[in-house]
C-alpha angles and dihedrals in degrees: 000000000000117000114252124235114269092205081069115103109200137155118241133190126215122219135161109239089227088053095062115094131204140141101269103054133096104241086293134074101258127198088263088065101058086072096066088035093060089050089064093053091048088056087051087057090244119153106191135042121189117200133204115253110285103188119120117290100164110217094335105107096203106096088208083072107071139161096225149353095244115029121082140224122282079201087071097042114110097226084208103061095054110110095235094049082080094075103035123130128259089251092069097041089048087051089044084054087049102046091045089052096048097040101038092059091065114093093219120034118248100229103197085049105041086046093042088045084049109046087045091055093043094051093042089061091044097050076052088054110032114115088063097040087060091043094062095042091061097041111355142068094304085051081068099039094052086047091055098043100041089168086069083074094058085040107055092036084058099041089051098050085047093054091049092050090052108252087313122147107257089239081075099050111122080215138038098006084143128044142195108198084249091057087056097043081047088064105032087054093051114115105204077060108044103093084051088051096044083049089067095041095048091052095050087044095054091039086049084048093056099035089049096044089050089054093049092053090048085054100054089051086057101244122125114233110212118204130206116238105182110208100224134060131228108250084228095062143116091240093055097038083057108029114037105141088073082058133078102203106167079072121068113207112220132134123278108249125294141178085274099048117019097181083056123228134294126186113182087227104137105229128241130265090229080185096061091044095059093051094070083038093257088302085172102048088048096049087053100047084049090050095048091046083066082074115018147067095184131019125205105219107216117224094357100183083074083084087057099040134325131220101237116179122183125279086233087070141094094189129041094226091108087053130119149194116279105232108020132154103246135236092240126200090249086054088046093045087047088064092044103261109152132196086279104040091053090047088052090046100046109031111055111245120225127201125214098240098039090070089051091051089047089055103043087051088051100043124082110249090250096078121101122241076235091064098037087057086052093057095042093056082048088061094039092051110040101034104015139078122194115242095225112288097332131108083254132113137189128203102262104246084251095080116076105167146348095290091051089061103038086054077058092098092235126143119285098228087063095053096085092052093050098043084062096046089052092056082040092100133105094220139034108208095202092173128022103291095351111115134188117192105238120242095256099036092139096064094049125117092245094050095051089048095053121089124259089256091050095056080042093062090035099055088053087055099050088046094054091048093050088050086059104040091047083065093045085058090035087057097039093048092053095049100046089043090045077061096046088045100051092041097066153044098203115092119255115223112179142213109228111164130131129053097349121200110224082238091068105072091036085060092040088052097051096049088045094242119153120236127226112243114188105201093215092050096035091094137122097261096179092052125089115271085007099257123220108253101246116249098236084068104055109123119257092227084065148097120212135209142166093218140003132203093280095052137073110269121255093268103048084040095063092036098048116007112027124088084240087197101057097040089059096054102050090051082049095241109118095171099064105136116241087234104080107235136158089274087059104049094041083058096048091033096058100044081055091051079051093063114120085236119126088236122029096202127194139187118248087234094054097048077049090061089061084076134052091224093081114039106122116212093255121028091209087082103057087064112120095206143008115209111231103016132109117202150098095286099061114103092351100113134148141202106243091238150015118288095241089051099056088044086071095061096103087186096056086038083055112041085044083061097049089061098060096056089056109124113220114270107260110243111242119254 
C-alpha cells in the first residue's frame, strides 16, 4: 500500500474487525465486512479507519496474544466465499444458516465458539476437497501462494503440533519443544503429514485473498486503513518455537508500576536480543513489515518505547516490581564501594532482611483467631526452614539462594495466609542485582528497609548516582531507538503512528519527531502532571506529528468516562463549556468530540462507540458494556465487542451520517501568541 501524506489532516475511526456486524457473518465481523463498512465512513466523510491486531491468536480473544506475526485469524474468514464453499453439500450450508442463527443473536461474540464452529466447518470442506487442494499445493495456485509466503511452512508445522498436543504451549510438548529449521522442514516434508499441514496453508491463503481484496477495496474508496502491529510476541507462538535465538525468554516484558497498576505490569511476552537481530540485518522485522504492507498504508506500533527499552521482570515473578530497564548503565560494585558500601552494606541493600518475629506478627494478622500459637509456630518454622537462611547467630533472615522469585516461594509449600507478607519482603530491597555486580535501583527503593536506614548524606550520594545513571542510559535508548525505528522506517511505505503512552523518556518524541512518526495523545492523560491541579494540555498545542483521541481500546469510552471517572467540572472548563449535563447525551458528545476534531494532531481518531454516542440510536442501557477491554482481567467479555447493529442498519441513521461529517470539516484550533 502507498504511504499516505503526513501533511494530511484526516479523521479516523477505530474499530476491531470481529466487532463489525452484517448478514452475512457468522456471529463475528469477517474481512468481507470491512468493504461496506468503509462505505459508511465514506459517507461520514472519515479518512482513515484503524483496526485492532488480526493475526492468529487460537483460542486466546486478546488480539495482543497471537500465534504468529504473519498468519491471520480463521475467526475473521467468510465460510461462503471460499471456492470450494460452491459445491458443498446441503448438510454444511445448512450448519453455516444454524450457526448464524444461534451466534448473531449475542450482543457480544463468543470467541472460543464462533472460532470452534469455524475451523470444524472449514476442515470439513477441505477434507471434502482435498485431493485438489494438495494438488495444487505441490504444483498449482497454492504452490505460488506458499513460495511467496515461506513463513506459511513454520506456521502450519507448529499449528499442527499444537493441535496434536491439544491447544498446549509448545514449551509442554512431550516432542519438538525445541527446534532446529531442519526439524521443521523434517515435518513439513513429511508426507503422512502433509494434508494436515495444507489444511493449515490453504486457510491463511484464502484469509490473505479476502483481507487483501477488503483493503483494496478500502483503498479505492480513499480511506487509509491503519493496521496494529503489537511489539512484542506472544512466548507461545510460532515465531518464538522457531526462532528463539531473536528472543530473550528467561526475561518477561511488562510496565514498571504506575497509579493504575502498583505492582506494575507483566506480560509474560520473552524480549527481544536486539544483538542477534542486527546480525541478519533485522530479517524478521523486515518480513513482517513486508507481510503487514499487503494490507496497510499506516501501522500503529504498539508500546513503542520497547524499541527504546523495555521493562523485563524474571520469569520467577508474579509482579513486575523487581523489574528493570533493558538496556540500562549499571550501578557497579566499584560505583557502591565509592560511596563506602562494604560486603555487608550491598548485601543489606540488595537481599530483604527478615526479622524473626516479624514472621511470627505476619502470621498472627493473617490467621483467624481460632489457631493456636502452636500452630503458628508450626507454620513459621515452616517459613524459616524451607525459604529462609539464618544470618549467623541474629533475629535476621535472607531469602536461601534457592528462591528466585514469588512463585518460588509460593511452590514452597508454605501456608497461604503468609504469602502476602513474604511477597512484600521479597520487592523490600534497595537494589535488584539482575546479573553478577551489576545493580538497578527498584522502583520503590526509597521505601525499602535499607533506604530508610542510610543517612541523609548517603541518599544523597545515592540519588547523584542514580541520576547520572539514568543521563547515560537515556542516550543508550535514545541511540537504540533511532536506530530500530530508523528499520522499521526504511523497510516500509506505509506510515508508522506510534503508541507512546506510560512513563516517556525525553529522548522518545525527539526521536518520533525526527523519523516522522506520529505520536499517540490521549486527551484524558495529555495533561501537565507536575503542575499544580494537573491542568489539561490545551488543544492548540498538540503536536502536528500526532493523532489525537479521546479514548483507546483499554480505556472507558467518552461517554462512562464522564459519567464515572472525569472531574466533570474541570473538563468543562478547560473546553470552555461550563453548562455540559452530568448525564452524557448527543449534545454532549457533539461539544467534546469536536474540540477534539479541533486538535492540532495529523489524525484526530475516534473510537466507533464514541461517533455512536453522537446519536440516540445507540446508547446501550449501561456504558460499562460498550468497553472493548478491561486491563487486568481475564473473561469472556474482554475484546468481544459488537456494534449494536448491522452495518447497513446503522448506514440508514442520516443524523449520525450527518454530525461524523461535521467533524471532519473542523479547522485546527490557532496557538495563542
Amino acid at each position: 500500500m502507498q504511504k499516505p501524506a503526513t501533511d494530511k489532516r484526516l479523521i479516523g475511526v477505530v474499530i476491531p474487525v470481529g466487532a463489525l456486524r452484517s448478514s452475512s457473518g457468522m456471529g463475528v465481523g469477517e474481512f468481507p465486512d470491512l468493504v461496506n463498512f468503509a462505505q459508511v465512513c465514506k459517507k461520514m466523510k472519515l479518512g482513515l479507519i484503524q483496526i485492532l491486531p488480526v493475526n492468529d491468536t487460537g483460542s486466546e480473544s486478546s488480539p495482543y496474544f497471537s500465534l504468529t506475526a504473519f498468519g491471520l485469524h480463521p475467526l475473521y474468514l467468510r465460510i461462503e466465499d471460499l471456492d470450494e464453499f460452491m459445491t458443498a453439500d446441503a448438510s454444511i450450508k445448512k450448519r453455516i444458516k444454524d450457526a448464524r442463527e444461534k451466534f448473531d443473536k449475542n450482543v457480544r461474540f463468543s470467541h472460543y465458539l464462533v472460532l470452534k464452529e469455524k475451523l470444524e466447518i472449514t476442515q470439513e470442506i477441505f477434507n471434502s476437497h482435498k485431493t485438489e487442494i494438495i494438488k495444487s499445493a505441490e504444483s498449482g495456485k497454492l504452490s505460488k501462494w506458499i513460495k511467496n509466503n515461506q513463513w506459511v511452512r513454520q506456521y502450519a508445522v507448529y499449528r499442527r503440533l499444537k493441535e496434536a498436543n491439544g491447544g498446549k504451549s509448545w514449551k509442554e510438548w512431550e516432542a519438538f519443544n525445541s527446534v532446529i529449521a531442519s526439524d521443521i522442514d523434517a515435518l513439513w516434508n513429511n508426507k503422512k503429514l502433509l494434508d494436515q499441514h495444507i489444511f493449515w496453508v490453504w486457510l491463511q491463503e484464502a484469509l490473505d485473498a479476502q483481507f487483501s481484496k477488503a483493503a483494496e477495496e478500502i483503498a479505492k474508496a480513499g480511506i487509509i486503513l491503519e493496521g496494529d502491529l503489537p511489539i512484542l510476541m506472544n512466548d507461545d507462538s510460532c515465531d518464538v518455537w522457531a526462532n528463539p535465538d531473536i528472543f530473550i525468554q528467561d526475561l518477561s516484558a511488562g510496565a514498571p508500576p504506575d497509579m493504575y497498576s502498583p505492582d506494575g505490569q507483566n506480560w509474560g511476552f520473552p524480549i527481544y536480543n536486539w544483538e542477534a537481530q542486527e546480525k541478519n540485518n533485522y530479517l524478521w522485522w523486515r518480513e513482517r513489515l513486508r507481510t503487514a504492507e499487503k494490507y496497510y498504508s499506516a501501522y500503529r506500533i504498539d508500546h513503542v518505547l520497547g524499541f527504546f527499552r523495555i521493562w523485563a521482570s524474571s520469569r520467577r515473578d508474579y509482579s513486575s516490581t523487581l523489574g528493570h530497564f533493558v538496556p540500562y548503565t549499571p550501578v557497579t560494585l566499584g560505583d557502591l564501594k565509592k560511596l563506602g558500601f562494604d560486603k555487608g552494606k550491598i548485601r543489606w541493600s540488595s537481599r530483604p532482611h527478615i526479622p524473626t518475629g516479624e514472621v511470627y506478627d505476619a502470621l498472627r494478622s493473617n490467621w483467624k483467631s481460632a489457631f493456636t500459637e502452636e500452630e503458628i509456630s508450626a507454620a513459621a518454622e515452616k517459613i524459616f526452614s524451607k525459604i529462609l537462611v539464618r544470618i549467623e547467630n541474629e533475629e535476621l533472615w535472607l531469602f536461601n539462594r534457592k528462591i528466585k522469585g514469588e512463585k518460588d516461594i509460593e511452590k514452597a509449600g508454605i501456608h497461604p495466609a503468609s504469602l502476602g507478607y513474604l511477597y512484600k519482603k521479597w520487592k523490600d530491597r534497595l537494589f535488584l542485582e539482575y546479573e553478577k555486580g551489576k545493580f538497578f535501583p527498584v522502583w520503590y527503593y526509597r521505601d525499602s528497609w535499607a533506604y530508610r536506614t542510610l543517612s541523609d548524606g548517603e541518599k544523597s550520594s545515592l540519588e547523584e548516582l542514580f541520576a547520572k545513571r539514568s543521563k547515560k542510559s537515556e542516550k543508550i535508548w535514545a541511540q537504540q531507538g533511532l536506530k530500530l525505528l530508523s528499520v522499521l522506517a526504511e523497510s516500509s511505505d506505509m506510515l508508522p503512528c506510534a503508541e507512546d503512552l506510560g512513563a516517556v523518556p525525553a529522548c522518545v518524541p525527539k526521536v518520533l519527531s525526527k523519523l516522522k512518526i506520529l505520536g499517540l495523545r490521549v486527551i484524558r492523560w495529555f495533561r501537565h502532571w507536575d503542575r499544580e491541579g494537573q491542568p489539561y494540555i490545551p488543544f492548540d498545542e498538540y503536536p502536528q506529528l500526532s493523532v489525537c483521541t479521546p479514548a483507546v481500546h483499554d480505556s472507558s469510552t467518552v461517554r462512562q468516562w464522564w459519567e464515572s471517572e472525569a472531574d466533570q467540572r474541570q473538563f468543562s472548563g478547560f473546553i470552555g463549556v461550563p453548562s455540559l449535563p452530568s448525564k452524557y447525551n448527543p449534545g454532549s458528545a457533539k461539544i467534546i468530540l469536536s474540540k477534539a476534531a479541533s486538535a492540532r494532531s495529523r489524525f484526530r481518531v475516534f473510537q466507533i462507540q464514541d461517533l455512536l454516542h453522537l446519536s440516540n440510536k445507540w446508547y446501550t442501557k449501561d456504558p460499562a458494556q460498550e468497553r472493548i477491554n478491561v486491563p487486568g482481567s481475564v473473561n469472556d467479555f474482554n475484546w468481544t465487542y459488537r456494534l449494536p447493529a448491522e452495518i447497513d442498519e446503522i448506514a440508514k441513521d442520516k443524523d449520525l451520517i450527518t454530525a461524523v461529517r461535521e467533524l471532519s470539516r473542523i479547522s485546527p484550533v490557532r496557538k495563542k501568541r
